PDB file of C-alpha atoms in Angstrom:
ATOM      1  CA  MET L 448     -13.240  -3.854   4.577  1.00 77.00           C
ATOM      2  CA  LEU L 449      -9.681  -3.210   3.434  1.00 82.00           C
ATOM      3  CA  LEU L 450      -9.198  -0.699   6.232  1.00 83.00           C
ATOM      4  CA  ALA L 451     -10.524  -3.233   8.737  1.00 82.00           C
ATOM      5  CA  ILE L 452      -8.047  -5.828   7.495  1.00 83.00           C
ATOM      6  CA  ALA L 453      -5.222  -3.294   7.624  1.00 85.00           C
ATOM      7  CA  LEU L 454      -6.069  -2.246  11.186  1.00 82.00           C
ATOM      8  CA  ALA L 455      -6.366  -5.863  12.262  1.00 82.00           C
ATOM      9  CA  GLY L 456      -3.011  -6.694  10.748  1.00 83.00           C
ATOM     10  CA  ILE L 457      -1.302  -3.709  12.354  1.00 83.00           C
ATOM     11  CA  ALA L 458      -2.765  -4.610  15.738  1.00 81.00           C
ATOM     12  CA  SER L 459      -1.971  -8.323  15.615  1.00 80.00           C
ATOM     13  CA  HIS L 460       1.576  -8.393  14.207  1.00 80.00           C
ATOM     14  CA  ARG L 461       4.959  -7.634  15.700  1.00 79.00           C
ATOM     15  CA  ASN L 462       7.065  -7.650  12.542  1.00 82.00           C
ATOM     16  CA  LEU L 463       7.990  -4.131  11.422  1.00 82.00           C
ATOM     17  CA  ILE L 464       7.658  -4.952   7.710  1.00 84.00           C
ATOM     18  CA  ILE L 465       4.181  -6.412   8.093  1.00 85.00           C
ATOM     19  CA  ILE L 466       3.024  -3.437  10.180  1.00 86.00           C
ATOM     20  CA  LEU L 467       4.182  -0.993   7.540  1.00 87.00           C
ATOM     21  CA  LEU L 468       2.574  -3.109   4.796  1.00 88.00           C
ATOM     22  CA  GLY L 469      -0.635  -2.753   6.809  1.00 89.00           C
ATOM     23  CA  VAL L 470      -0.211   1.023   6.732  1.00 90.00           C
ATOM     24  CA  GLU L 471       0.276   0.735   2.981  1.00 90.00           C
ATOM     25  CA  LEU L 472      -2.962  -1.234   2.708  1.00 90.00           C
ATOM     26  CA  ALA L 473      -4.727   1.554   4.621  1.00 90.00           C
ATOM     27  CA  PHE L 474      -3.410   3.993   2.023  1.00 90.00           C
ATOM     28  CA  VAL L 475      -4.854   1.773  -0.732  1.00 89.00           C
ATOM     29  CA  ALA L 476      -8.216   1.735   1.031  1.00 89.00           C
ATOM     30  CA  SER L 477      -8.224   5.539   1.314  1.00 88.00           C
ATOM     31  CA  THR L 478      -7.306   5.844  -2.373  1.00 88.00           C
ATOM     32  CA  ILE L 479     -10.204   3.603  -3.391  1.00 87.00           C
ATOM     33  CA  LEU L 480     -12.538   5.767  -1.308  1.00 85.00           C
ATOM     34  CA  LEU L 481     -11.185   8.930  -2.950  1.00 84.00           C
ATOM     35  CA  VAL L 482     -11.661   7.478  -6.447  1.00 82.00           C
ATOM     36  CA  TYR L 483     -15.204   6.486  -5.521  1.00 81.00           C
ATOM     37  CA  GLY L 484     -15.771  10.068  -4.371  1.00 78.00           C
ATOM     38  CA  ILE L 485     -14.548  11.372  -7.718  1.00 75.00           C
ATOM     39  CA  ALA L 486     -16.511   8.918  -9.834  1.00 72.00           C
ATOM     40  CA  GLY L 487     -19.642   8.269  -7.830  1.00 67.00           C
ATOM     41  CA  LEU L 488     -20.473  11.565  -6.156  1.00 63.00           C
ATOM     42  CA  ASN L 489     -19.859  13.787  -9.221  1.00 59.00           C
ATOM     43  CA  SER L 490     -17.567  16.026  -7.226  1.00 58.00           C
ATOM     44  CA  ASP L 491     -14.767  18.169  -8.655  1.00 63.00           C
ATOM     45  CA  PRO L 492     -12.313  15.664 -10.173  1.00 65.00           C
ATOM     46  CA  SER L 493      -9.305  17.969 -10.013  1.00 69.00           C
ATOM     47  CA  GLN L 494      -9.332  18.265  -6.239  1.00 69.00           C
ATOM     48  CA  GLY L 495      -9.833  14.550  -5.858  1.00 73.00           C
ATOM     49  CA  PHE L 496      -6.996  13.908  -8.276  1.00 78.00           C
ATOM     50  CA  ILE L 497      -4.675  16.092  -6.235  1.00 79.00           C
ATOM     51  CA  ALA L 498      -5.728  14.301  -3.043  1.00 81.00           C
ATOM     52  CA  ILE L 499      -4.983  10.946  -4.654  1.00 84.00           C
ATOM     53  CA  LEU L 500      -1.564  12.152  -5.773  1.00 83.00           C
ATOM     54  CA  SER L 501      -0.839  13.317  -2.245  1.00 84.00           C
ATOM     55  CA  VAL L 502      -1.769   9.934  -0.801  1.00 86.00           C
ATOM     56  CA  TRP L 503       0.315   8.164  -3.421  1.00 87.00           C
ATOM     57  CA  THR L 504       3.324  10.346  -2.688  1.00 86.00           C
ATOM     58  CA  VAL L 505       3.179   9.666   1.040  1.00 87.00           C
ATOM     59  CA  ALA L 506       2.706   5.933   0.447  1.00 88.00           C
ATOM     60  CA  SER L 507       5.635   5.806  -1.958  1.00 87.00           C
ATOM     61  CA  VAL L 508       7.966   7.664   0.373  1.00 86.00           C
ATOM     62  CA  GLU L 509       6.884   5.372   3.193  1.00 87.00           C
ATOM     63  CA  ILE L 510       7.809   2.264   1.200  1.00 86.00           C
ATOM     64  CA  ILE L 511      11.153   3.719   0.217  1.00 85.00           C
ATOM     65  CA  SER L 512      12.037   4.670   3.777  1.00 85.00           C
ATOM     66  CA  LEU L 513      10.814   1.245   4.934  1.00 84.00           C
ATOM     67  CA  ILE L 514      13.296  -0.470   2.626  1.00 83.00           C
ATOM     68  CA  ALA L 515      16.140   1.746   3.772  1.00 84.00           C
ATOM     69  CA  VAL L 516      15.385   1.068   7.441  1.00 82.00           C
ATOM     70  CA  TYR L 517      14.949  -2.661   6.739  1.00 82.00           C
ATOM     71  CA  VAL L 518      18.298  -2.989   4.973  1.00 80.00           C
ATOM     72  CA  TYR L 519      20.025  -1.016   7.715  1.00 80.00           C
ATOM     73  CA  MET L 520      18.504  -3.092  10.489  1.00 79.00           C
ATOM     74  CA  LYS L 521      19.258  -6.385   8.765  1.00 78.00           C
ATOM     75  CA  SER L 522      22.860  -5.351   8.165  1.00 78.00           C
ATOM     76  CA  ARG L 523      23.270  -4.493  11.848  1.00 76.00           C
ATOM     77  CA  GLY L 524      21.526  -7.686  12.960  1.00 76.00           C
ATOM     78  CA  MET L 525      18.788  -5.762  14.733  1.00 72.00           C
ATOM     79  CA  PRO L 526      15.524  -7.630  15.400  1.00 69.00           C
ATOM     80  CA  LEU L 527      12.484  -6.596  13.394  1.00 71.00           C
ATOM     81  CA  ASP L 528      10.191  -7.394  16.321  1.00 72.00           C
ATOM     82  CA  VAL L 529       8.685  -4.077  17.457  1.00 69.00           C
ATOM     83  CA  SER L 530       8.292  -5.365  21.010  1.00 68.00           C
ATOM     84  CA  LYS L 531      12.087  -5.571  21.229  1.00 66.00           C
ATOM     85  CA  LEU L 532      12.900  -2.239  19.636  1.00 65.00           C
ATOM     86  CA  SER L 533      12.621  -0.325  22.885  1.00 62.00           C
ATOM     87  CA  ARG L 534      15.494  -2.344  24.302  1.00 56.00           C
ATOM     88  CA  MET L 535      17.881  -1.363  21.512  1.00 52.00           C
ATOM     89  CA  LYS L 536      20.586   1.139  22.328  1.00 53.00           C
ATOM     90  CA  TRP L 537      22.000   3.404  19.695  1.00 54.00           C
TER      91      TRP L 537
ATOM     92  CA  MET H1401     -23.377  -8.368 -16.312  1.00 71.00           C
ATOM     93  CA  ILE H1402     -19.744  -8.834 -17.287  1.00 72.00           C
ATOM     94  CA  GLY H1403     -18.867  -5.589 -15.538  1.00 74.00           C
ATOM     95  CA  GLU H1404     -20.430  -6.757 -12.308  1.00 77.00           C
ATOM     96  CA  ILE H1405     -18.622 -10.083 -12.527  1.00 79.00           C
ATOM     97  CA  LEU H1406     -15.325  -8.277 -13.085  1.00 78.00           C
ATOM     98  CA  PHE H1407     -16.046  -6.005 -10.138  1.00 82.00           C
ATOM     99  CA  VAL H1408     -16.736  -8.959  -7.862  1.00 83.00           C
ATOM    100  CA  LEU H1409     -13.602 -10.703  -9.114  1.00 82.00           C
ATOM    101  CA  ALA H1410     -11.406  -7.630  -8.577  1.00 82.00           C
ATOM    102  CA  SER H1411     -12.876  -7.088  -5.114  1.00 85.00           C
ATOM    103  CA  LEU H1412     -12.297 -10.701  -4.130  1.00 86.00           C
ATOM    104  CA  ILE H1413      -8.715 -10.593  -5.364  1.00 85.00           C
ATOM    105  CA  THR H1414      -8.045  -7.376  -3.442  1.00 87.00           C
ATOM    106  CA  ILE H1415      -9.585  -8.572  -0.192  1.00 87.00           C
ATOM    107  CA  CYS H1416      -7.997 -12.033  -0.347  1.00 87.00           C
ATOM    108  CA  ALA H1417      -4.608 -10.509  -1.123  1.00 87.00           C
ATOM    109  CA  ALA H1418      -5.041  -8.084   1.769  1.00 88.00           C
ATOM    110  CA  ALA H1419      -5.774 -10.951   4.138  1.00 86.00           C
ATOM    111  CA  ALA H1420      -2.881 -12.966   2.715  1.00 87.00           C
ATOM    112  CA  ILE H1421      -0.484 -10.149   3.644  1.00 86.00           C
ATOM    113  CA  PHE H1422      -1.045 -10.877   7.314  1.00 85.00           C
ATOM    114  CA  LEU H1423      -1.696 -14.606   7.137  1.00 84.00           C
ATOM    115  CA  SER H1424       1.436 -15.676   5.260  1.00 82.00           C
ATOM    116  CA  ARG H1425       4.393 -17.067   7.134  1.00 79.00           C
ATOM    117  CA  ARG H1426       7.152 -15.417   5.144  1.00 80.00           C
ATOM    118  CA  VAL H1427       7.738 -11.741   4.438  1.00 81.00           C
ATOM    119  CA  ILE H1428       8.322 -12.322   0.707  1.00 81.00           C
ATOM    120  CA  HIS H1429       4.885 -13.940   0.423  1.00 82.00           C
ATOM    121  CA  SER H1430       3.360 -10.911   2.125  1.00 85.00           C
ATOM    122  CA  ILE H1431       5.014  -8.626  -0.391  1.00 84.00           C
ATOM    123  CA  ILE H1432       3.682 -10.708  -3.290  1.00 84.00           C
ATOM    124  CA  ALA H1433       0.233 -10.453  -1.687  1.00 86.00           C
ATOM    125  CA  VAL H1434       0.495  -6.661  -1.385  1.00 87.00           C
ATOM    126  CA  THR H1435       1.405  -6.550  -5.081  1.00 85.00           C
ATOM    127  CA  PHE H1436      -1.831  -8.369  -5.874  1.00 85.00           C
ATOM    128  CA  ALA H1437      -3.706  -5.931  -3.607  1.00 88.00           C
ATOM    129  CA  PHE H1438      -2.261  -3.010  -5.590  1.00 88.00           C
ATOM    130  CA  ALA H1439      -3.263  -4.675  -8.877  1.00 84.00           C
ATOM    131  CA  GLY H1440      -6.759  -5.411  -7.578  1.00 85.00           C
ATOM    132  CA  SER H1441      -7.232  -1.788  -6.531  1.00 87.00           C
ATOM    133  CA  ALA H1442      -6.088  -0.698 -10.008  1.00 85.00           C
ATOM    134  CA  ALA H1443      -8.791  -2.967 -11.479  1.00 83.00           C
ATOM    135  CA  LEU H1444     -11.344  -1.297  -9.184  1.00 84.00           C
ATOM    136  CA  PHE H1445     -10.230   2.110 -10.425  1.00 84.00           C
ATOM    137  CA  ALA H1446     -10.700   0.945 -14.022  1.00 80.00           C
ATOM    138  CA  TYR H1447     -14.170  -0.339 -13.133  1.00 80.00           C
ATOM    139  CA  MET H1448     -15.061   3.164 -11.878  1.00 79.00           C
ATOM    140  CA  ASN H1449     -14.035   4.625 -15.282  1.00 77.00           C
ATOM    141  CA  GLN H1450     -10.807   6.108 -13.904  1.00 78.00           C
ATOM    142  CA  VAL H1451      -8.486   4.418 -16.380  1.00 78.00           C
ATOM    143  CA  MET H1452      -5.653   6.917 -16.018  1.00 81.00           C
ATOM    144  CA  LEU H1453      -5.582   6.447 -12.258  1.00 83.00           C
ATOM    145  CA  ALA H1454      -5.581   2.695 -12.769  1.00 81.00           C
ATOM    146  CA  LEU H1455      -2.596   2.945 -15.090  1.00 81.00           C
ATOM    147  CA  LEU H1456      -0.773   5.223 -12.675  1.00 83.00           C
ATOM    148  CA  GLN H1457      -1.442   2.780  -9.856  1.00 84.00           C
ATOM    149  CA  LEU H1458      -0.049  -0.061 -11.961  1.00 82.00           C
ATOM    150  CA  PHE H1459       3.012   1.833 -13.091  1.00 81.00           C
ATOM    151  CA  ILE H1460       3.924   3.383  -9.755  1.00 84.00           C
ATOM    152  CA  PHE H1461       2.967   0.745  -7.228  1.00 86.00           C
ATOM    153  CA  VAL H1462       3.037  -2.568  -9.049  1.00 81.00           C
ATOM    154  CA  GLY H1463       5.776  -1.778 -11.537  1.00 80.00           C
ATOM    155  CA  GLY H1464       7.961   0.325  -9.281  1.00 81.00           C
ATOM    156  CA  LEU H1465       7.450   0.036  -5.578  1.00 83.00           C
ATOM    157  CA  SER H1466       6.476  -3.626  -5.379  1.00 81.00           C
ATOM    158  CA  THR H1467       9.475  -4.551  -7.520  1.00 79.00           C
ATOM    159  CA  TYR H1468      11.701  -2.462  -5.260  1.00 80.00           C
ATOM    160  CA  LEU H1469      10.236  -4.165  -2.173  1.00 80.00           C
ATOM    161  CA  MET H1470      10.694  -7.660  -3.564  1.00 77.00           C
ATOM    162  CA  VAL H1471      14.269  -7.082  -4.677  1.00 76.00           C
ATOM    163  CA  ALA H1472      15.237  -5.571  -1.336  1.00 77.00           C
ATOM    164  CA  VAL H1473      13.556  -8.213   0.825  1.00 75.00           C
ATOM    165  CA  ALA H1474      14.580 -11.152  -1.372  1.00 70.00           C
ATOM    166  CA  SER H1475      18.205 -10.076  -1.176  1.00 66.00           C
ATOM    167  CA  GLU H1476      18.114 -10.446   2.591  1.00 62.00           C
ATOM    168  CA  ASP H1477      17.415 -13.536   4.657  1.00 52.00           C
ATOM    169  CA  SER H1478      13.640 -13.530   4.959  1.00 50.00           C
ATOM    170  CA  SER H1479      13.175 -16.858   6.693  1.00 50.00           C
ATOM    171  CA  MET H1480      12.405 -15.232  10.030  1.00 47.00           C
ATOM    172  CA  PRO H1481       8.993 -16.319  11.325  1.00 48.00           C
ATOM    173  CA  LEU H1482       6.440 -13.562  11.630  1.00 48.00           C
ATOM    174  CA  GLY H1483       5.383 -14.523  15.144  1.00 49.00           C
ATOM    175  CA  VAL H1484       1.707 -13.800  14.633  1.00 50.00           C
ATOM    176  CA  SER H1485      -1.406 -15.301  16.108  1.00 56.00           C
ATOM    177  CA  ARG H1486      -3.708 -15.986  13.175  1.00 61.00           C
ATOM    178  CA  PHE H1487      -6.609 -16.518  15.522  1.00 56.00           C
ATOM    179  CA  VAL H1488      -6.190 -13.017  16.960  1.00 58.00           C
ATOM    180  CA  PHE H1489      -6.026 -11.548  13.459  1.00 61.00           C
ATOM    181  CA  ILE H1490      -9.224 -13.296  12.349  1.00 61.00           C
ATOM    182  CA  LEU H1491     -10.986 -12.226  15.545  1.00 59.00           C
ATOM    183  CA  ILE H1492     -10.084  -8.588  15.041  1.00 62.00           C
ATOM    184  CA  VAL H1493     -11.197  -8.623  11.388  1.00 63.00           C
ATOM    185  CA  ALA H1494     -14.479 -10.269  12.314  1.00 62.00           C
ATOM    186  CA  GLY H1495     -15.068  -7.767  15.094  1.00 61.00           C
ATOM    187  CA  ILE H1496     -14.411  -4.707  12.989  1.00 61.00           C
ATOM    188  CA  GLY H1497     -16.377  -6.073  10.014  1.00 61.00           C
ATOM    189  CA  LEU H1498     -19.332  -6.997  12.176  1.00 57.00           C
ATOM    190  CA  SER H1499     -19.400  -3.581  13.813  1.00 57.00           C
ATOM    191  CA  VAL H1500     -19.377  -1.904  10.399  1.00 57.00           C
ATOM    192  CA  ILE H1501     -22.273  -4.056   9.198  1.00 55.00           C
ATOM    193  CA  LEU H1502     -24.260  -3.447  12.371  1.00 52.00           C
ATOM    194  CA  LEU H1503     -23.780   0.302  12.082  1.00 52.00           C
ATOM    195  CA  GLY H1504     -25.131   0.115   8.542  1.00 50.00           C
ATOM    196  CA  ASN H1505     -22.183   1.822   6.915  1.00 45.00           C
ATOM    197  CA  ALA H1506     -21.497  -0.906   4.320  1.00 42.00           C
ATOM    198  CA  ALA H1507     -21.512   1.112   1.083  1.00 45.00           C
ATOM    199  CA  THR H1508     -21.544  -0.577  -2.300  1.00 46.00           C
ATOM    200  CA  PRO H1509     -20.470   1.197  -5.516  1.00 45.00           C
ATOM    201  CA  GLN H1510     -22.953   1.888  -8.277  1.00 44.00           C
ATOM    202  CA  ALA H1511     -23.159  -0.283 -11.388  1.00 42.00           C
ATOM    203  CA  SER H1512     -21.926   2.386 -13.810  1.00 43.00           C
ATOM    204  CA  TYR H1513     -20.508   5.883 -13.792  1.00 45.00           C
ATOM    205  CA  ALA H1514     -21.504   6.934 -17.264  1.00 44.00           C
ATOM    206  CA  THR H1515     -22.429  10.447 -16.090  1.00 46.00           C
ATOM    207  CA  GLN H1516     -18.800  11.517 -15.751  1.00 48.00           C
ATOM    208  CA  THR H1517     -18.565  14.858 -17.546  1.00 49.00           C
ATOM    209  CA  GLN H1518     -14.839  15.474 -17.386  1.00 49.00           C
ATOM    210  CA  PRO H1519     -11.971  13.087 -18.063  1.00 47.00           C
ATOM    211  CA  PRO H1520      -9.696  12.476 -15.096  1.00 47.00           C
ATOM    212  CA  GLY H1521      -6.713  14.331 -16.492  1.00 45.00           C
ATOM    213  CA  ALA H1522      -8.550  17.303 -17.993  1.00 46.00           C
ATOM    214  CA  SER H1523      -7.457  19.720 -15.280  1.00 46.00           C
ATOM    215  CA  LEU H1524      -3.924  18.357 -15.116  1.00 44.00           C
ATOM    216  CA  PRO H1525      -2.103  21.318 -16.738  1.00 47.00           C
ATOM    217  CA  ALA H1526      -3.175  23.629 -13.922  1.00 48.00           C
ATOM    218  CA  TYR H1527      -1.278  21.568 -11.338  1.00 52.00           C
ATOM    219  CA  TYR H1528       2.024  20.883 -13.078  1.00 51.00           C
ATOM    220  CA  SER H1529       4.064  22.600 -10.362  1.00 53.00           C
ATOM    221  CA  LEU H1530       2.413  20.579  -7.626  1.00 57.00           C
ATOM    222  CA  ILE H1531       3.037  17.365  -9.525  1.00 56.00           C
ATOM    223  CA  PHE H1532       6.694  18.242  -9.989  1.00 53.00           C
ATOM    224  CA  ALA H1533       6.952  18.985  -6.266  1.00 57.00           C
ATOM    225  CA  MET H1534       5.514  15.578  -5.460  1.00 61.00           C
ATOM    226  CA  VAL H1535       7.908  13.895  -7.856  1.00 58.00           C
ATOM    227  CA  ALA H1536      10.775  15.783  -6.258  1.00 56.00           C
ATOM    228  CA  LEU H1537       9.652  14.586  -2.824  1.00 62.00           C
ATOM    229  CA  LEU H1538       9.523  11.045  -4.081  1.00 64.00           C
ATOM    230  CA  PHE H1539      12.975  11.128  -5.599  1.00 58.00           C
ATOM    231  CA  SER H1540      14.432  12.830  -2.541  1.00 62.00           C
ATOM    232  CA  GLY H1541      13.120   9.899  -0.529  1.00 67.00           C
ATOM    233  CA  VAL H1542      14.790   7.520  -2.963  1.00 64.00           C
ATOM    234  CA  LEU H1543      18.082   9.387  -2.794  1.00 59.00           C
ATOM    235  CA  GLY H1544      17.943   9.510   0.990  1.00 65.00           C
ATOM    236  CA  SER H1545      17.381   5.787   1.210  1.00 67.00           C
ATOM    237  CA  VAL H1546      20.239   5.069  -1.183  1.00 63.00           C
ATOM    238  CA  LEU H1547      22.553   7.297   0.855  1.00 63.00           C
ATOM    239  CA  ILE H1548      21.569   5.522   4.062  1.00 64.00           C
ATOM    240  CA  ILE H1549      22.217   2.147   2.480  1.00 65.00           C
ATOM    241  CA  LYS H1550      25.579   3.220   1.076  1.00 63.00           C
ATOM    242  CA  ARG H1551      26.604   4.724   4.390  1.00 63.00           C
ATOM    243  CA  PHE H1552      26.012   1.626   6.473  1.00 61.00           C
ATOM    244  CA  VAL H1553      26.003  -1.290   4.036  1.00 59.00           C
ATOM    245  CA  ARG H1554      28.665  -2.196   1.520  1.00 56.00           C
ATOM    246  CA  LEU H1555      26.959  -2.262  -1.861  1.00 49.00           C
ATOM    247  CA  VAL H1556      27.720  -5.200  -4.130  1.00 47.00           C
ATOM    248  CA  VAL H1557      26.980  -4.239  -7.716  1.00 43.00           C
TER     249      VAL H1557
END
């Protein structure tokens, strides 16, 4: 359900921040599924724990890079609409 | 009984917050909604007897990253409209949800996980180096973002 909402939000929005928050929500959905795999399926918890840490690391770095890009784009007055990004010239 | 009620409550909070991310008109409201989604997922982890993971989720995402997001976005002008069609969003959610239900893949968690034989952090000492590598990756991302901001934006302390 969370993944469905995340995919719907990514597909229906043009704002860069909202799209990346949708990616973050997909990470949360995958983490919940991993925790369910650890707890509910009696699998090896150590491997699941490492997988969760990997997902968390990627999600954290994504948020941090999102903020850096957001501050840079706002300072330059660049639009956050992804449909207009292809017309930007560096 | 109470556990099931708490599970339903945490699930509702998480799903409503997830929908609110894309239905709100301002970016700062979306970030507040994603904070609630993080907290709701931490409650779901606690319901599945993974208390340490729930605490880590709270500390890292709610206490750290959400705060960082809110401070960064609130310091900028966030009054730009999102330009989204709510009707399209609701249609896509309904379509994906309906297809999942029709395919019969709607899985519900069990009522209790009392058969867990090993605590979540029992095998932690064997992976210290990997954890330190992940922390190093995280902090390198933080340093990189700070350098980018300092390079192009004048910092006001």
